Coordinates of C-alpha atoms (C1' of nucleotides) in Angstrom, one line a residue:
Chain B
M1 CA 0.0 0.0 0.0
A2 CA 1.2 3.4 -0.8
S3 CA 2.8 5.5 1.8
S4 CA 4.2 8.9 1.0
E5 CA 4.7 9.4 4.7
L6 CA 6.7 6.4 4.9
S7 CA 8.6 7.7 2.0
L8 CA 9.2 10.8 3.9
I9 CA 10.3 8.9 6.9
L10 CA 12.7 7.2 4.6
N11 CA 13.9 10.6 3.4
N12 CA 14.4 11.5 7.0
A13 CA 16.3 8.3 7.6
N14 CA 18.5 8.9 4.6
A15 CA 19.0 12.5 5.4
N16 CA 20.2 11.4 8.8
L17 CA 22.1 8.5 7.4
Y18 CA 23.8 10.5 4.8
P19 CA 23.6 14.1 5.8
S20 CA 24.9 15.7 2.7
E21 CA 23.8 19.2 3.0
P22 CA 23.2 21.6 5.8
Q23 CA 19.6 21.8 6.7
T24 CA 18.0 25.1 6.4
N25 CA 17.8 26.3 9.9
L26 CA 14.4 27.5 10.9
L27 CA 15.7 28.0 14.3
S28 CA 18.6 29.9 15.6
M29 CA 20.1 27.8 18.2
T30 CA 21.8 29.5 21.0
A31 CA 22.1 26.6 23.3
P32 CA 25.5 25.4 24.2
M33 CA 26.7 22.3 22.5
G34 CA 26.1 18.9 24.0
R35 CA 22.6 19.2 25.1
P36 CA 19.3 19.8 23.3
P37 CA 18.4 23.4 23.3
H38 CA 15.4 24.5 25.1
L39 CA 12.8 26.3 23.1
S40 CA 13.4 29.5 25.1
E41 CA 16.9 29.5 23.7
M42 CA 15.8 29.5 20.2
T43 CA 14.3 32.1 17.9
F44 CA 11.7 31.0 15.5
S45 CA 12.5 32.5 12.1
S46 CA 9.3 31.8 10.5
N47 CA 8.7 35.4 9.7
N48 CA 7.1 36.0 13.0
S49 CA 3.6 34.9 12.9
T50 CA 3.4 34.4 9.2
M51 CA 2.4 31.1 7.9
G52 CA 5.2 29.0 6.5
S53 CA 5.3 26.4 3.8
W54 CA 3.6 24.1 6.2
D55 CA 0.3 25.8 5.3
Q56 CA 0.6 24.6 1.8
V57 CA 1.3 21.0 2.6
N58 CA -0.6 18.1 4.1
P59 CA 0.5 17.8 7.7
Q60 CA 1.4 14.2 7.1
M61 CA 3.9 15.5 4.6
W62 CA 5.5 18.0 6.9
T63 CA 9.1 17.8 7.6
R64 CA 10.6 18.5 10.9
Q65 CA 11.2 22.0 9.8
N66 CA 7.6 22.3 8.8
V67 CA 6.5 21.1 12.2
L68 CA 8.8 23.5 13.9
E69 CA 7.6 26.3 11.7
W70 CA 4.0 25.4 12.5
I71 CA 4.6 25.3 16.3
G72 CA 6.5 28.5 16.0
F73 CA 3.6 30.1 14.2
H74 CA 1.2 29.2 17.0
V75 CA 3.6 30.1 19.7
E76 CA 3.9 33.5 18.2
E77 CA 0.2 33.8 17.5
S78 CA -0.9 32.8 21.0
R79 CA 2.0 34.8 22.6
F80 CA 2.8 31.6 24.4
D81 CA 5.8 31.6 26.6
A82 CA 8.2 29.5 24.7
S83 CA 10.4 29.0 27.7
L84 CA 7.8 26.6 28.9
L85 CA 8.3 24.3 26.1
N86 CA 10.8 21.6 25.5
I87 CA 12.4 21.5 22.1
N88 CA 12.4 17.7 22.2
Y89 CA 8.7 17.8 21.8
C90 CA 9.1 19.8 18.6
N91 CA 11.5 17.4 17.0
M92 CA 9.2 15.4 14.9
D93 CA 8.0 15.2 11.4
G94 CA 4.5 15.4 10.2
I95 CA 3.7 11.8 10.1
T96 CA 4.7 11.5 13.7
L97 CA 2.8 14.6 14.6
C98 CA -0.3 13.2 13.1
T99 CA -0.2 10.2 15.3
I100 CA -0.4 12.2 18.4
S101 CA -3.7 12.4 20.2
K102 CA -5.1 15.7 21.4
E103 CA -4.5 14.6 25.0
T104 CA -0.9 13.9 24.3
L105 CA -0.5 17.2 22.5
V106 CA -1.9 18.9 25.6
S107 CA 0.4 17.0 27.8
M108 CA 3.3 18.0 25.7
F109 CA 2.5 21.7 25.1
G110 CA 0.1 22.5 27.8
S111 CA -3.6 22.9 27.6
M112 CA -3.7 26.3 25.8
L113 CA -1.1 25.7 23.1
G114 CA -1.8 22.0 22.9
E115 CA -5.4 22.5 22.2
R116 CA -4.6 25.2 19.7
L117 CA -2.1 23.0 18.0
H118 CA -4.6 20.1 17.9
H119 CA -7.3 22.3 16.4
S120 CA -4.9 23.7 13.8
L121 CA -3.6 20.2 13.0
E122 CA -7.1 18.9 12.6
S123 CA -8.0 21.8 10.3
Q124 CA -5.0 21.3 8.2
R125 CA -5.6 17.6 8.0
A126 CA -9.2 18.2 7.0
R127 CA -8.0 20.4 4.2
Y128 CA -6.0 17.6 2.7
A129 CA -8.2 14.7 3.7
T130 CA -9.0 13.0 0.5
D131 CA -9.7 9.5 -0.1
L132 CA -8.0 8.1 2.9
S133 CA -10.3 5.1 3.0
D134 CA -7.8 2.7 1.6
T135 CA -4.6 4.2 2.8
C136 CA -4.4 3.1 6.4
L137 CA -1.2 1.7 7.5
S138 CA -0.8 -2.0 7.7
E139 CA -0.6 -3.5 11.1
S140 CA 3.1 -4.0 10.7
E141 CA 3.6 -0.4 9.6
L142 CA 1.7 0.6 12.7
D143 CA 3.9 -1.5 14.8
L144 CA 6.9 0.0 13.2
L145 CA 5.6 3.5 13.6
D146 CA 5.0 2.7 17.2
N147 CA 8.7 1.9 17.4
I148 CA 9.4 5.2 15.7
L149 CA 7.4 7.0 18.3
Q150 CA 9.1 5.2 21.1
N151 CA 12.3 6.3 19.6
S152 CA 11.2 9.8 19.1
F153 CA 9.7 10.3 22.5
P154 CA 11.7 8.0 24.8
Y155 CA 11.0 10.5 27.7
M156 CA 7.3 10.1 27.4
H157 CA 5.9 7.2 29.3
G158 CA 2.8 6.2 30.9
P159 CA -0.8 5.9 30.0
S160 CA -1.1 9.5 29.0
L161 CA 0.7 8.7 25.8
G162 CA -2.2 6.7 24.7
P163 CA -2.5 4.7 21.5
L164 CA -0.6 7.1 19.3
L165 CA -1.0 5.2 16.1
E166 CA -4.7 5.0 16.0
T167 CA -5.1 7.9 13.7
V168 CA -2.3 7.2 11.4
V169 CA -3.3 7.3 7.8
V170 CA -1.2 7.6 4.7
Q171 CA -1.5 9.3 1.4
P172 CA -2.1 7.5 -1.7
S173 CA 0.5 9.0 -3.9
I174 CA 3.4 6.8 -3.4
P175 CA 2.7 3.1 -3.4
S176 CA 4.9 1.1 -1.3
D177 CA 3.6 -2.2 -0.4
N178 CA 6.3 -3.3 1.9
S179 CA 5.2 -4.2 5.3
E180 CA 8.6 -3.8 6.9
N181 CA 8.8 0.0 6.6
N182 CA 10.7 0.6 9.7
Y183 CA 12.7 3.5 8.6
S184 CA 12.6 5.9 11.4
Y185 CA 14.8 3.5 13.1
F186 CA 17.3 6.0 11.7
D187 CA 15.8 9.1 13.1
E188 CA 18.6 9.4 15.6
Y189 CA 21.2 8.5 13.0
T190 CA 22.5 12.0 12.6
N191 CA 26.1 11.9 11.5
Q192 CA 26.5 8.4 12.8
L193 CA 27.5 6.5 9.8
T194 CA 30.7 6.5 8.0
P195 CA 31.5 10.0 6.8
E196 CA 32.6 8.7 3.5
S197 CA 29.2 7.6 2.9
D198 CA 28.0 11.1 2.4
H199 CA 28.4 11.6 -1.3
G200 CA 26.0 14.3 -1.8
Y201 CA 22.9 12.3 -2.2
D202 CA 19.6 13.4 -0.9
S203 CA 18.9 16.1 1.5
L204 CA 15.8 16.0 3.4
T205 CA 14.6 19.2 1.9
E206 CA 15.1 18.2 -1.6
S207 CA 13.7 14.8 -1.2
F208 CA 10.7 16.4 0.2
Q209 CA 10.4 18.9 -2.6
S210 CA 10.8 16.3 -5.2
S211 CA 8.1 14.2 -3.6
Q212 CA 5.9 17.2 -3.6
T213 CA 6.3 17.5 -7.4
G214 CA 5.2 14.0 -7.9
S215 CA 8.6 12.9 -8.7
F216 CA 8.4 9.7 -6.8
L217 CA 5.2 8.3 -8.0
N218 CA 5.7 4.7 -7.9
P219 CA 5.5 2.8 -11.1
S220 CA 5.3 -0.6 -9.4
S221 CA 4.8 -1.9 -6.0
P222 CA 6.8 -4.8 -4.8
D223 CA 4.2 -6.9 -3.2
S224 CA 1.5 -6.5 -5.7
N225 CA 3.7 -7.7 -8.5
S226 CA 2.1 -5.0 -10.3
S227 CA -0.1 -6.7 -12.7
D228 CA -1.0 -4.8 -15.9
S229 CA -4.5 -4.5 -14.7
D230 CA -3.4 -3.0 -11.5
P231 CA -5.8 -0.1 -10.9
E232 CA -3.2 1.8 -9.1
Y233 CA -1.6 2.8 -12.4
S234 CA -4.7 4.4 -13.8
E235 CA -4.9 6.7 -10.8
M236 CA -1.4 7.9 -11.1
P237 CA -1.2 11.6 -11.8
Y238 CA 1.8 11.2 -14.0
S239 CA 2.5 8.5 -16.4
T240 CA 5.6 7.2 -14.9
S241 CA 4.6 3.6 -15.0
T242 CA 6.6 1.6 -17.4
K243 CA 3.9 -0.9 -17.5
K244 CA 1.5 1.7 -18.4
F245 CA 3.8 2.9 -21.1
V246 CA 3.9 -0.6 -22.6
K247 CA 0.1 -0.7 -22.4
Q248 CA -0.2 2.5 -24.2
E249 CA 2.2 1.5 -26.8
S250 CA 0.7 -1.8 -27.7
G251 CA -2.9 -1.0 -27.1
E252 CA -3.6 -4.4 -25.7
P253 CA -1.8 -5.4 -22.6
K254 CA 0.6 -8.2 -23.4
K255 CA 3.6 -9.7 -21.9
R256 CA 6.2 -6.9 -22.0
G257 CA 9.5 -7.5 -23.7
R258 CA 12.6 -8.2 -21.8
G259 CA 14.6 -5.4 -20.3
R260 CA 13.9 -2.1 -19.0
P261 CA 11.3 -0.3 -21.2
P262 CA 11.9 3.2 -22.3
K263 CA 10.2 5.7 -20.1
C264 CA 7.3 7.8 -21.3
Q265 CA 7.7 11.4 -22.3
S266 CA 4.8 12.9 -20.6
E267 CA 5.0 16.2 -19.0
G268 CA 5.0 14.6 -15.6
Y269 CA 7.8 12.5 -16.6
D270 CA 9.8 15.4 -17.9
H271 CA 9.4 16.8 -14.5
F272 CA 10.6 13.6 -13.0
I273 CA 13.6 13.6 -15.2
Q274 CA 14.4 17.1 -14.4
A275 CA 14.2 16.4 -10.7
K276 CA 16.5 13.4 -11.1
K277 CA 19.0 15.2 -13.2
S278 CA 19.2 18.2 -11.0
K279 CA 20.1 16.0 -8.1
H280 CA 22.1 13.1 -9.6
A281 CA 23.8 10.6 -7.5
P282 CA 27.5 11.0 -7.9
R283 CA 29.8 8.0 -7.8
G284 CA 31.0 6.7 -4.6
T285 CA 28.0 5.5 -2.8
H286 CA 27.3 2.1 -4.1
L287 CA 24.8 -0.4 -2.9
W288 CA 27.4 -2.5 -1.2
E289 CA 28.7 0.5 0.6
F290 CA 25.2 1.3 1.7
I291 CA 24.7 -2.2 3.0
R292 CA 28.1 -2.1 4.7
D293 CA 27.2 1.2 6.4
I294 CA 24.1 -0.3 7.9
L295 CA 26.0 -3.3 9.1
I296 CA 28.9 -1.6 10.7
H297 CA 26.5 0.3 12.9
P298 CA 24.6 -2.5 14.6
E299 CA 23.5 -0.3 17.4
K300 CA 21.7 1.8 15.0
N301 CA 20.3 -0.5 12.4
H302 CA 17.7 -1.8 14.7
G303 CA 17.2 -5.1 13.1
L304 CA 17.4 -4.4 9.4
M305 CA 20.4 -6.5 9.0
K306 CA 22.8 -8.4 11.1
W307 CA 26.2 -10.0 11.0
E308 CA 26.2 -13.7 10.8
D309 CA 29.9 -13.9 10.9
R310 CA 31.5 -10.6 11.5
R311 CA 35.0 -11.7 10.9
D312 CA 34.2 -13.4 7.6
G313 CA 31.9 -10.7 6.5
V314 CA 28.8 -12.8 6.4
F315 CA 25.7 -10.9 6.9
K316 CA 22.0 -11.4 6.7
F317 CA 19.0 -9.3 5.7
L318 CA 16.5 -9.4 8.5
K319 CA 14.1 -6.9 7.0
S320 CA 14.9 -7.2 3.3
E321 CA 12.1 -5.0 2.0
A322 CA 12.8 -2.3 4.5
V323 CA 16.4 -2.2 3.5
A324 CA 15.3 -2.1 -0.2
Q325 CA 13.0 0.8 0.6
L326 CA 15.7 2.6 2.4
W327 CA 18.0 2.1 -0.6
G328 CA 15.3 3.2 -2.9
Q329 CA 14.8 6.4 -0.9
K330 CA 18.5 7.0 -1.1
K331 CA 18.3 6.7 -4.8
K332 CA 15.0 8.5 -5.0
N333 CA 13.3 5.5 -6.3
S334 CA 10.2 4.6 -4.4
S335 CA 9.7 1.4 -6.3
M336 CA 12.8 -0.3 -5.2
T337 CA 12.2 -3.8 -3.9
Y338 CA 14.4 -6.5 -2.4
E339 CA 14.0 -8.4 -5.6
K340 CA 15.7 -5.6 -7.6
L341 CA 18.2 -4.9 -4.8
S342 CA 19.2 -8.5 -4.7
R343 CA 19.7 -8.5 -8.5
A344 CA 22.2 -5.7 -8.1
M345 CA 23.7 -7.7 -5.2
R346 CA 24.2 -10.7 -7.4
Y347 CA 26.1 -8.6 -9.9
Y348 CA 28.7 -8.1 -7.2
Y349 CA 29.5 -11.8 -7.2
K350 CA 31.3 -11.4 -10.5
R351 CA 33.3 -8.5 -9.3
E352 CA 34.0 -10.3 -6.0
I353 CA 32.6 -7.5 -3.9
L354 CA 30.3 -10.2 -2.6
E355 CA 30.6 -13.9 -2.4
R356 CA 27.8 -16.4 -2.6
V357 CA 26.6 -18.1 0.5
D358 CA 24.9 -21.2 -0.8
G359 CA 21.8 -22.6 0.8
R360 CA 21.1 -19.7 3.0
R361 CA 18.4 -17.3 2.2
L362 CA 19.0 -13.6 2.6
V363 CA 22.6 -14.3 3.5
Y364 CA 25.5 -12.7 1.7
K365 CA 29.2 -12.4 2.3
F366 CA 31.6 -9.6 1.5
G367 CA 34.2 -10.5 -1.0
K368 CA 37.8 -9.6 -1.3
N369 CA 37.0 -6.5 -3.3
S370 CA 34.9 -4.9 -0.7
T371 CA 36.4 -2.7 2.0
G372 CA 35.5 -0.8 5.1
W373 CA 33.7 -3.6 6.9
R374 CA 36.5 -5.5 8.5
I375 CA 37.1 -5.0 12.2
E376 CA 40.7 -3.9 11.5
E377 CA 39.3 -1.2 9.3
T378 CA 36.4 0.0 11.4
G379 CA 38.0 -0.5 14.8
Y380 CA 35.0 -2.2 16.1
Chain P
dT1 C1' 29.1 13.0 -27.4
dA2 C1' 30.5 8.2 -27.0
dG3 C1' 31.6 4.6 -24.1
dG4 C1' 32.0 2.6 -19.5
dT5 C1' 30.0 1.7 -15.2
dG6 C1' 26.6 0.7 -11.9
dT7 C1' 22.6 -0.1 -11.3
dT8 C1' 17.3 -0.7 -12.4
dT9 C1' 13.7 -3.2 -14.3
dC10 C1' 11.6 -7.2 -16.0
dC11 C1' 11.6 -11.7 -17.1
dT12 C1' 11.8 -17.1 -16.8
dG13 C1' 13.0 -20.7 -14.3
dT14 C1' 14.7 -23.0 -10.1
dT15 C1' 15.3 -23.9 -5.2
dT16 C1' 14.0 -23.6 -0.5
Chain E
dT1 C1' 2.5 -22.0 -2.4
dA2 C1' 5.2 -18.1 -1.5
dA3 C1' 9.5 -16.2 -1.1
dA4 C1' 14.0 -16.1 -2.4
dC5 C1' 17.6 -17.1 -5.7
dA6 C1' 19.7 -17.1 -10.2
dG7 C1' 21.0 -14.9 -14.2
dG8 C1' 19.8 -13.0 -19.1
dA9 C1' 18.6 -8.9 -21.4
dA10 C1' 18.0 -4.2 -22.0
dA11 C1' 17.2 0.4 -20.4
dC12 C1' 18.7 4.2 -17.8
dA13 C1' 21.6 7.7 -15.4
dC14 C1' 25.8 9.3 -14.4
dC15 C1' 30.7 9.9 -15.1
dT16 C1' 35.0 10.4 -17.8

DNA sequence: TAGGTGTTTCCTGTTT
DNA sequence: TAAACAGGAAACACCT
């Protein structure tokens, strides 16, 4: 099932995994290093009480900046004493925000501001509430988001928190059928992974902007196997579906030919191409490096992958589709699946970047041409 | 601009 | 029966 929010979560994850560009600071931080700044130590720079870009976006699509901007707007509007707030409560993205109940908002921001925020949030959501009937998160996604929330608000305990995920809905624009979307595992990843891994891929902002333009409309969804009659395609705003392209070409849906079909030239697709070209992925970050980076930070990968034999470089995918989605987000490709990822992995056999591990599913081994994963290299 | 590289996409068939 | 594996084929995007 589609999930632009999960896509955003992935963007966040990738932005944190591979922070390539400085984020636009909405806040001027004056707090000393080493501790999270209190809200009173910051100045909202959202044009003082003017609505920011958040007003133009579905709350579920808000970035952390959008959320901060939104909170800042209401702090200003209500002349609320910002010193009473904790910045930790403001550090969330839209999807997380939308899972929070009114009671929780009140407990976080106080009755006055909390209620105001809740009211504003509901209003905003109502503005963008379209066809949410079939876009609820799957149970596993809810579980995963629950984890996200636990990670995001570790300081919030007790019954007041309530069932935060009850209200989670997702948008239909970016199909992503994977049930293992546990991407905010990386929410706290900031600057944790190997610095070399930052090769100028995505920034959160750009990922978000691109997704806003429809750049990531998903041409196929992994679990559906995307049959030609998949109604999802006909509802896509832009004709980015390769299958659709084939259909249009031949008139009658038939077996498509081998290989990657040429992409269509619709206006939407031009936009897509533009977005991609303007933010190309430079060399340096390869799939195997991406995999390696997840592996060499076991304390952060939260069960996506694990070492089977650290010394020999044998590892296993625990959440294969989640890893694939994460990789897809990194490459701005929302239709990435484990099947495709694994094909790319298999090409590494020839180059001896990976070695085959026979008889074991989801298990691979680094080959002699891979680097940076050995204990001697990483130091741990 | 052409060629190389590294995927990405899709496929059929096989194995677990 | 589904998921994963295997590998051919071709397209695509980026780099040199």
